[in-house]
XYZ file of C-alpha atoms in Angstrom:
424
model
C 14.179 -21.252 13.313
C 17.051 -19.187 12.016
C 16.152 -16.275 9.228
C 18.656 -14.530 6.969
C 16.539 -11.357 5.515
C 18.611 -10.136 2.731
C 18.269 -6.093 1.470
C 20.567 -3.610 -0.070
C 20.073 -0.961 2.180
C 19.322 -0.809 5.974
C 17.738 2.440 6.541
C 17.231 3.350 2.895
C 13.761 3.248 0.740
C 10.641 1.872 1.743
C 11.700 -2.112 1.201
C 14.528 -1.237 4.436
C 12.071 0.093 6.629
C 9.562 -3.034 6.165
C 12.628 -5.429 5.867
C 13.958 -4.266 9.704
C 10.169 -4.195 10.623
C 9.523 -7.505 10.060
C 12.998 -8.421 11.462
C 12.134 -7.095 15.025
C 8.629 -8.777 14.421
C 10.131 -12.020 14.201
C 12.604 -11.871 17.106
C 9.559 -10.513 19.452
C 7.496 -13.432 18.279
C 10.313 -16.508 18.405
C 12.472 -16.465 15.286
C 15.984 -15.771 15.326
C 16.305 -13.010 12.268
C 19.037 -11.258 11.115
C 19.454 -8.631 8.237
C 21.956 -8.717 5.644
C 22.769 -5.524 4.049
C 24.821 -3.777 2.143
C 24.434 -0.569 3.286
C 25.147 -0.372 6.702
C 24.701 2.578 8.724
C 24.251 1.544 12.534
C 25.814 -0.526 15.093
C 22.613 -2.751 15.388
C 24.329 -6.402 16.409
C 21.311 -8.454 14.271
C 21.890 -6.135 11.070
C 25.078 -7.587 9.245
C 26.748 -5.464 6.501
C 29.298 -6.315 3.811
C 32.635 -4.777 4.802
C 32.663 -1.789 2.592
C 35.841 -1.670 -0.282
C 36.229 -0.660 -3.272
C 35.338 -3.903 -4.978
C 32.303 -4.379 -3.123
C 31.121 -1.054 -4.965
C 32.525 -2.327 -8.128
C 29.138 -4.430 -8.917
C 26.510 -1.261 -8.448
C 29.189 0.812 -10.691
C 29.107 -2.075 -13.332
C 25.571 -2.530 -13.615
C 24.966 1.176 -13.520
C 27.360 1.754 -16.655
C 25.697 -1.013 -18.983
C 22.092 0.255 -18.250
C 23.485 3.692 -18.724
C 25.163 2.605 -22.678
C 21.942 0.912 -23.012
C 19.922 4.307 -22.695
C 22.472 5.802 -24.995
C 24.063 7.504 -22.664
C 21.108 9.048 -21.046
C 20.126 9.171 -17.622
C 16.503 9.927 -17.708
C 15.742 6.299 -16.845
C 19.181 5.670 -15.097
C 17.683 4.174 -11.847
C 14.427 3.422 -12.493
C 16.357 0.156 -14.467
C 17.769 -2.722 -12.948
C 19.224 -5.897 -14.775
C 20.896 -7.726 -11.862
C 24.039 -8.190 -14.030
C 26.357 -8.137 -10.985
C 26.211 -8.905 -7.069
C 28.010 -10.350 -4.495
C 27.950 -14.247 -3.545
C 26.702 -14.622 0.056
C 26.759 -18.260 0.385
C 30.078 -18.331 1.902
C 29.123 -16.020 4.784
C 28.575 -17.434 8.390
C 24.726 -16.509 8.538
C 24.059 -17.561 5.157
C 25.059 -21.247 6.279
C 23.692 -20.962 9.537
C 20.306 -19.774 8.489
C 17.295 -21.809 7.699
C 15.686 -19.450 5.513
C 16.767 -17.028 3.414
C 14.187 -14.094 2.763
C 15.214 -11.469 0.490
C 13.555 -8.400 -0.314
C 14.579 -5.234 -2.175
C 18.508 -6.597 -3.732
C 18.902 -4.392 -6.556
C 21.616 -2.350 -7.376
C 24.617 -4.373 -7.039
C 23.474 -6.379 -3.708
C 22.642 -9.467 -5.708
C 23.184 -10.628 -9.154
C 20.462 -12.959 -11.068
C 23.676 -15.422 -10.580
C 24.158 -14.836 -6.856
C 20.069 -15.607 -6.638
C 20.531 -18.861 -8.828
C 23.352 -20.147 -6.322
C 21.114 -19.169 -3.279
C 18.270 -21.176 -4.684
C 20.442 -24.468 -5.733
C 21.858 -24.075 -1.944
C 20.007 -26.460 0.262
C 18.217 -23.532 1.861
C 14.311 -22.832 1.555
C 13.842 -19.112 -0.052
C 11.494 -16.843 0.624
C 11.006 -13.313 -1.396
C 8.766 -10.164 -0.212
C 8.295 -8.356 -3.362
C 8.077 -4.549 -2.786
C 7.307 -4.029 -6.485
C 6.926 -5.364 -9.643
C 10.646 -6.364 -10.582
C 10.982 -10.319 -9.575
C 7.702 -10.763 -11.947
C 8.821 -8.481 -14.297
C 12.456 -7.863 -16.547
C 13.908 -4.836 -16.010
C 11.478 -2.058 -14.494
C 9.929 -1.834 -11.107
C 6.783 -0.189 -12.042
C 5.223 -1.247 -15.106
C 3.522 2.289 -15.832
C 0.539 0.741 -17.292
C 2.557 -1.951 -19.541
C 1.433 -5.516 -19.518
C 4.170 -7.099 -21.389
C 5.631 -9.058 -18.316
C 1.835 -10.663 -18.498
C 3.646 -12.679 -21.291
C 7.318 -11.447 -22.304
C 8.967 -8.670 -21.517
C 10.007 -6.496 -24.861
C 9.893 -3.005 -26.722
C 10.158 -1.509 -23.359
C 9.181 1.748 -23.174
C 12.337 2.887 -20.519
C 14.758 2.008 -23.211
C 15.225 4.690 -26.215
C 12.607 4.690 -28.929
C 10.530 2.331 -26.942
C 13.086 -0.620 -27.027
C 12.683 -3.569 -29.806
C 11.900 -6.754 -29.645
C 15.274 -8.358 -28.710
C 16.158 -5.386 -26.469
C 17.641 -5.184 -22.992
C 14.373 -6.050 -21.405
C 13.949 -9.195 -23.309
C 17.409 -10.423 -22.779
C 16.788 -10.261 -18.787
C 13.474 -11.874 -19.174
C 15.616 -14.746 -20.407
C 17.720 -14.369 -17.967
C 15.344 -14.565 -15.035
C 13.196 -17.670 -16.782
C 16.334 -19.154 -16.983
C 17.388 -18.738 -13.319
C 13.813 -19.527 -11.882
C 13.565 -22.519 -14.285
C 13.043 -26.063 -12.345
C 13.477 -23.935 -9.056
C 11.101 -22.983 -6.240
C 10.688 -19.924 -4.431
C 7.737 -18.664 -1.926
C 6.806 -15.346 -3.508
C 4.903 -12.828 -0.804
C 3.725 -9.525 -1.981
C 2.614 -6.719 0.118
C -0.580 -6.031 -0.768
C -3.528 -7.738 -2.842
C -3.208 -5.804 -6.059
C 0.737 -6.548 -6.055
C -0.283 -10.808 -5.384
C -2.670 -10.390 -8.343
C 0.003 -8.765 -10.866
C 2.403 -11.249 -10.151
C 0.064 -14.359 -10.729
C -0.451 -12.505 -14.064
C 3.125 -12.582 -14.608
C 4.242 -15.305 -17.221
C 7.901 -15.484 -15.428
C 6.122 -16.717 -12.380
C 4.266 -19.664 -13.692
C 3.911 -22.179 -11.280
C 5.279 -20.424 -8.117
C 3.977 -19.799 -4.912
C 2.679 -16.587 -4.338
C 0.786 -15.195 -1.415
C -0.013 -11.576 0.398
C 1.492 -10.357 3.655
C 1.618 -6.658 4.688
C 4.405 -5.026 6.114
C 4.122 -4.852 9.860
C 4.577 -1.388 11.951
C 5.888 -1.039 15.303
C 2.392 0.816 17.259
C 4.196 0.961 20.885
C 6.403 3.656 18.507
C 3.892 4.902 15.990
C 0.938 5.420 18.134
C -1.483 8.554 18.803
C 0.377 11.488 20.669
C -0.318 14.602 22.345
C -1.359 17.034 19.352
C 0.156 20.156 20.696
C 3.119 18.574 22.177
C 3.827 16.991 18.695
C 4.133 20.060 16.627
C 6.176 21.800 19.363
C 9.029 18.819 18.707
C 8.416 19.328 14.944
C 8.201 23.365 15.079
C 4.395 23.366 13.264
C 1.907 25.942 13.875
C 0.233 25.297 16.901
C -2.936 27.439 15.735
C -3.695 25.930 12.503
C -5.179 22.358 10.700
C -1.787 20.497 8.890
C -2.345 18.984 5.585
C 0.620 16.641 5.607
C 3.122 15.153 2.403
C 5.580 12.566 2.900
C 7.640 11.023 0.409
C 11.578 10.164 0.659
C 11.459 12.364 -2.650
C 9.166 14.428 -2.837
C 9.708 15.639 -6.185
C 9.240 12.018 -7.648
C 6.809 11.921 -10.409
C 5.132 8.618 -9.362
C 4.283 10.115 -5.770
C 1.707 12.351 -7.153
C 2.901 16.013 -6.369
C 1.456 18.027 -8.999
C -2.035 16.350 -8.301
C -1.448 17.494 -5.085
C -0.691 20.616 -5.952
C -3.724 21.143 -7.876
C -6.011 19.811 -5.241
C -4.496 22.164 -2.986
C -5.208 25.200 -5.625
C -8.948 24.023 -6.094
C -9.382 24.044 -2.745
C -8.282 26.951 -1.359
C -10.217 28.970 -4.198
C -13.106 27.250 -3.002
C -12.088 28.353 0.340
C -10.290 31.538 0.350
C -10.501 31.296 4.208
C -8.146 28.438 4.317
C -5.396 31.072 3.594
C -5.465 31.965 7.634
C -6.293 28.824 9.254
C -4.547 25.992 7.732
C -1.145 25.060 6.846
C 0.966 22.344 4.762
C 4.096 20.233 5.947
C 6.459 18.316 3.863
C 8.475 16.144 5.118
C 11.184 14.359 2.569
C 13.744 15.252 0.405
C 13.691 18.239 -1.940
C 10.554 19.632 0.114
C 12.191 23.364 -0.090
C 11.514 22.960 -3.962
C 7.942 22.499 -4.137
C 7.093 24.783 -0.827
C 6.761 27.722 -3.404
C 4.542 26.282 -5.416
C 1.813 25.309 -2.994
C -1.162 28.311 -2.130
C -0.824 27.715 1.558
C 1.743 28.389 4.057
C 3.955 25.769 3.639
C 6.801 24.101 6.484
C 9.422 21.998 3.979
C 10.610 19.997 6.608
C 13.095 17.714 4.069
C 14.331 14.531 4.764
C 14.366 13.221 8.862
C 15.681 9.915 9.820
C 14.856 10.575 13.270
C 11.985 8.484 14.446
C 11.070 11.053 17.121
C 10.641 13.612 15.249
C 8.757 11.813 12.247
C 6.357 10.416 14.763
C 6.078 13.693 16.219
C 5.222 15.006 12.736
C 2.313 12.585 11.661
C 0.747 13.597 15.520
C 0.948 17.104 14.276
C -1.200 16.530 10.929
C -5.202 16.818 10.633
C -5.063 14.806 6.955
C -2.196 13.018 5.177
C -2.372 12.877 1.317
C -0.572 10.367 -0.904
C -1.612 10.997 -4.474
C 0.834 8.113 -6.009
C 0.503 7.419 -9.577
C 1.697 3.918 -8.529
C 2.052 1.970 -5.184
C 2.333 -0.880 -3.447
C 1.649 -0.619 0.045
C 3.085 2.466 1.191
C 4.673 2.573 4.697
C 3.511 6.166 4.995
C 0.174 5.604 4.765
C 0.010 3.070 7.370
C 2.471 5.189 9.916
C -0.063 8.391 9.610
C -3.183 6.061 10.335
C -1.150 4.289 13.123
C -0.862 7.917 14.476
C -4.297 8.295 14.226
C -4.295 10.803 10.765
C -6.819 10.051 8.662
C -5.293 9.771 5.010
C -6.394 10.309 1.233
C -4.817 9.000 -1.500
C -5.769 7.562 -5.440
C -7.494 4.255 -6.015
C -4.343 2.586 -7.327
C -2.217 -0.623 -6.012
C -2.393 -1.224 -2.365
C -3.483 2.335 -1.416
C -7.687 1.266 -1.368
C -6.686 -1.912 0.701
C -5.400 0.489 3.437
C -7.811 3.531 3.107
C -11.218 2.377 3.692
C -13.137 4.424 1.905
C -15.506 7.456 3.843
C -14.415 5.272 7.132
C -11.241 5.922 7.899
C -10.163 8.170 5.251
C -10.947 9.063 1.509
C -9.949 7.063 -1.548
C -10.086 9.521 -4.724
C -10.590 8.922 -8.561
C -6.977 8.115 -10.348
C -5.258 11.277 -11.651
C -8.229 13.112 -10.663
C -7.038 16.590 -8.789
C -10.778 18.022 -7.999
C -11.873 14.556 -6.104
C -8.612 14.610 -4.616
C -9.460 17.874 -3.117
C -12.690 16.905 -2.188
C -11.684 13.855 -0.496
C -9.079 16.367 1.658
C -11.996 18.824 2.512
C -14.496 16.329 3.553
C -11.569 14.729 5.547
C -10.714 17.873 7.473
C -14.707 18.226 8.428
C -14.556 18.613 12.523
C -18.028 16.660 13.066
C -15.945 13.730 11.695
C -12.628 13.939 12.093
C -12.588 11.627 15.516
C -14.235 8.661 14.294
C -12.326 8.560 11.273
C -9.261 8.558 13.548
C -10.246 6.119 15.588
C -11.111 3.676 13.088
C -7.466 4.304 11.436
C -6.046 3.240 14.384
C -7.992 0.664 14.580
C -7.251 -0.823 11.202
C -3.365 -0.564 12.042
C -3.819 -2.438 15.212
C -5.675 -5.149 13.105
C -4.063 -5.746 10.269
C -0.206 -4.679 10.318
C 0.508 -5.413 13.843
C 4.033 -7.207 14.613
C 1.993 -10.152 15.966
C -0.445 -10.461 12.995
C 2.711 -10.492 10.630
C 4.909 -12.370 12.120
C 2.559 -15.355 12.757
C 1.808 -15.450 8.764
C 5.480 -15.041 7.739
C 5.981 -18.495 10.245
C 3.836 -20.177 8.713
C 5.258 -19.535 4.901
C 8.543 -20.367 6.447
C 7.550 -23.636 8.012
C 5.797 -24.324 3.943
C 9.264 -23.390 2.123
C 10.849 -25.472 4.773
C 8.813 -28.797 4.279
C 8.497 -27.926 0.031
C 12.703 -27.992 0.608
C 13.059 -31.029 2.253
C 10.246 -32.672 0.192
C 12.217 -31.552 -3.067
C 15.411 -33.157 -2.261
């Protein structure tokens, strides 16, 4: 079986980690994958990237000006919209026609067009998508910040000025994507549970198949390592507990910062003694702009793309916290607990389906800073700290293992497959 994964980026966002992941999953376990992208910044032989010109950047520029005159000329909401308006046609390429399946994933931002999506699903190919958020079921956003319209039809959206109307921008790509979808089959996998049950709620999705895989992790790469050794490579304090935060951005509003930040100040006033024995790392972008802010000594270690060294981190940490607003199943999370870090985060999306509550971690009230701070405290507790470890390793090994994955991404291949040839 030949695989085409399709993704803008290779190393970029959350969607290109998983999207290579399950690539090297599938080649250990019998597929032949490959991954389109592109963005691409290696010399990997089985990642394929568009040659780079200036009219391949001509379709991200496009779609980037329209959203931008349809927020008035603001760009408060710039990327946080996508309307698939323009793309590039991959049919033509070599791997497109040699490929059995074609599994995209994350393809905004001038990678594919809702055109370039109709052709690949009129092609004689079966077509699987991983959704990494809510923007196949939805129009235009990729987080629905607590808005149900794409439960029925996407309008008066709240990212376009004054709250959209009800022929706005949102519900002309609703069209759009009912329109492209319409008579035509894809297998739909989501990440995590909560993300499967938003997009059966989803009115553009009506009569799809949709079904949950997680990403898969690599645990011969993120697996428990020597403490002290770990925060020598990452230049940590070797004499204090680490209270890790990782985000790409660290300064995005949906990854929970402030709560952080709050938990932080509620618990070191609860324990002034904190002040001399433990310590905070950030690793991701813009970390040296939030280090002030925080009541503990703080190590902004900004963005790595080093493996090494970001394995090397998580070893060094006692707790990771992810207090995201929203989420679908965050790679972080399951890269601390594959290094054995017990994590906390807020009950939203996919974050309780990896934190088992008081077992291997500590899953806090939404939006709620003083349970979040609780949830880090009774983390941190020595008499516990080893078994909740152990059992976050143990989850990894369980559920996201390359194996595990791979064998149920087979089997939705071999379905789109036989649905294909049944269809024609």
């Amino acid at each position: 079986m030949r695989v085409l994964i399709v993704n803008t980026s290779e190393k970029t966002g959350g969607a290109a980690v998983a999207a290579n992941r399950l690539m090297e999953a599938l080649n250990n376990n019998g597929v032949k994958a490959k991954l389109l992208v592109r963005d691409k910044v290696t010399d990997d032989i089985t990642v394929v990237g568009l040659k780079q010109t200036l009219w391949r950047q001509l379709p991200f520029l496009w779609e980037r000006f329209v959203v931008f005159l349809h927020t008035h000329l603001s760009r408060h909401h710039l990327f946080d919209i996508d309307i698939a308006n323009a793309g590039i046609d991959i049919t033509r390429m070599r791997e497109f026609k040699e490929a059995d399946v074609i599994h995209l994933h994350w393809i905004n931002q001038g990678m594919l067009s809702l055109k370039n999506i109709r052709k690949i699903l009129d092609s004689n190919k079966a077509v699987v998508w991983t959704m990494h958020d809510i923007w196949p079921a939805s129009s235009i956003c990729h987080y629905s910040r607590g808005c149900n319209y794409f439960k029925s039809r996407c309008h008066n959206c709240q990212l376009l000025p004054g709250g959209g109307s009800d022929n706005d921008l949102s519900s002309k790509i609703w069209a759009a994507k009912k329109r492209m979808l319409a008579d035509r089959s894809i297998q739909f996998v989501t990440c995590s549970r909560w993300l499967e049950g938003e997009a059966k709620r989803s009115a553009l999705l009506v009569g799809q198949s949709i079904t949950n895989i997680p990403n898969p992790i690599d645990t011969r790469v993120f697996t428990v390592n020597d403490k002290r050794e770990s925060r020598m490579t990452a230049g940590l304090p070797l004499d204090k507990r680490i209270i890790l935060f990782v985000s790409q951005k660290v300064t995005d509003k949906r990854k929970g910062m402030e709560y952080f930040i709050e938990a932080m100040e509620k618990l070191v006033a609860k324990n002034p003694q904190m002040k001399d024995d433990t310590a905070i790392a950030v690793l991701g972008g813009h970390a040296e702009d939030v280090a002030g802010q925080l009541p503990l000594p703080t190590f902004p270690i900004g963005y790595v793309n080093d493996e090494r060294k970001i394995v090397a981190v998580y070893n060094s940490a006692d707790v990771f916290v992810l207090p995201s607003l929203e989420d679908n199943l965050p790679n972080t999370i399951m890269e601390a607990m594959a290094c054995g870090v017990p994590c906390v985060g807020f009950k939203v999306g996919g974050i309780p389906e990896m934190i088992d509550h008081r077992r291997n971690g500590y899953v806090a009230s939404v939006r709620d800073s003083a349970d979040l701070a609780e949830g880090i405290e009774w983390v941190l507790a020595p008499m516990r700290h080893e078994e909740l470890s152990l059992e976050a390793v143990k989850k990894v090994n369980l559920r996201y293992s390359q194996h595990s994955v791979a064998m149920k991404y087979i089997e939705v291949y071999n379905q789109a497959i036989a649905f294909k040839r049944y269809s024609l």
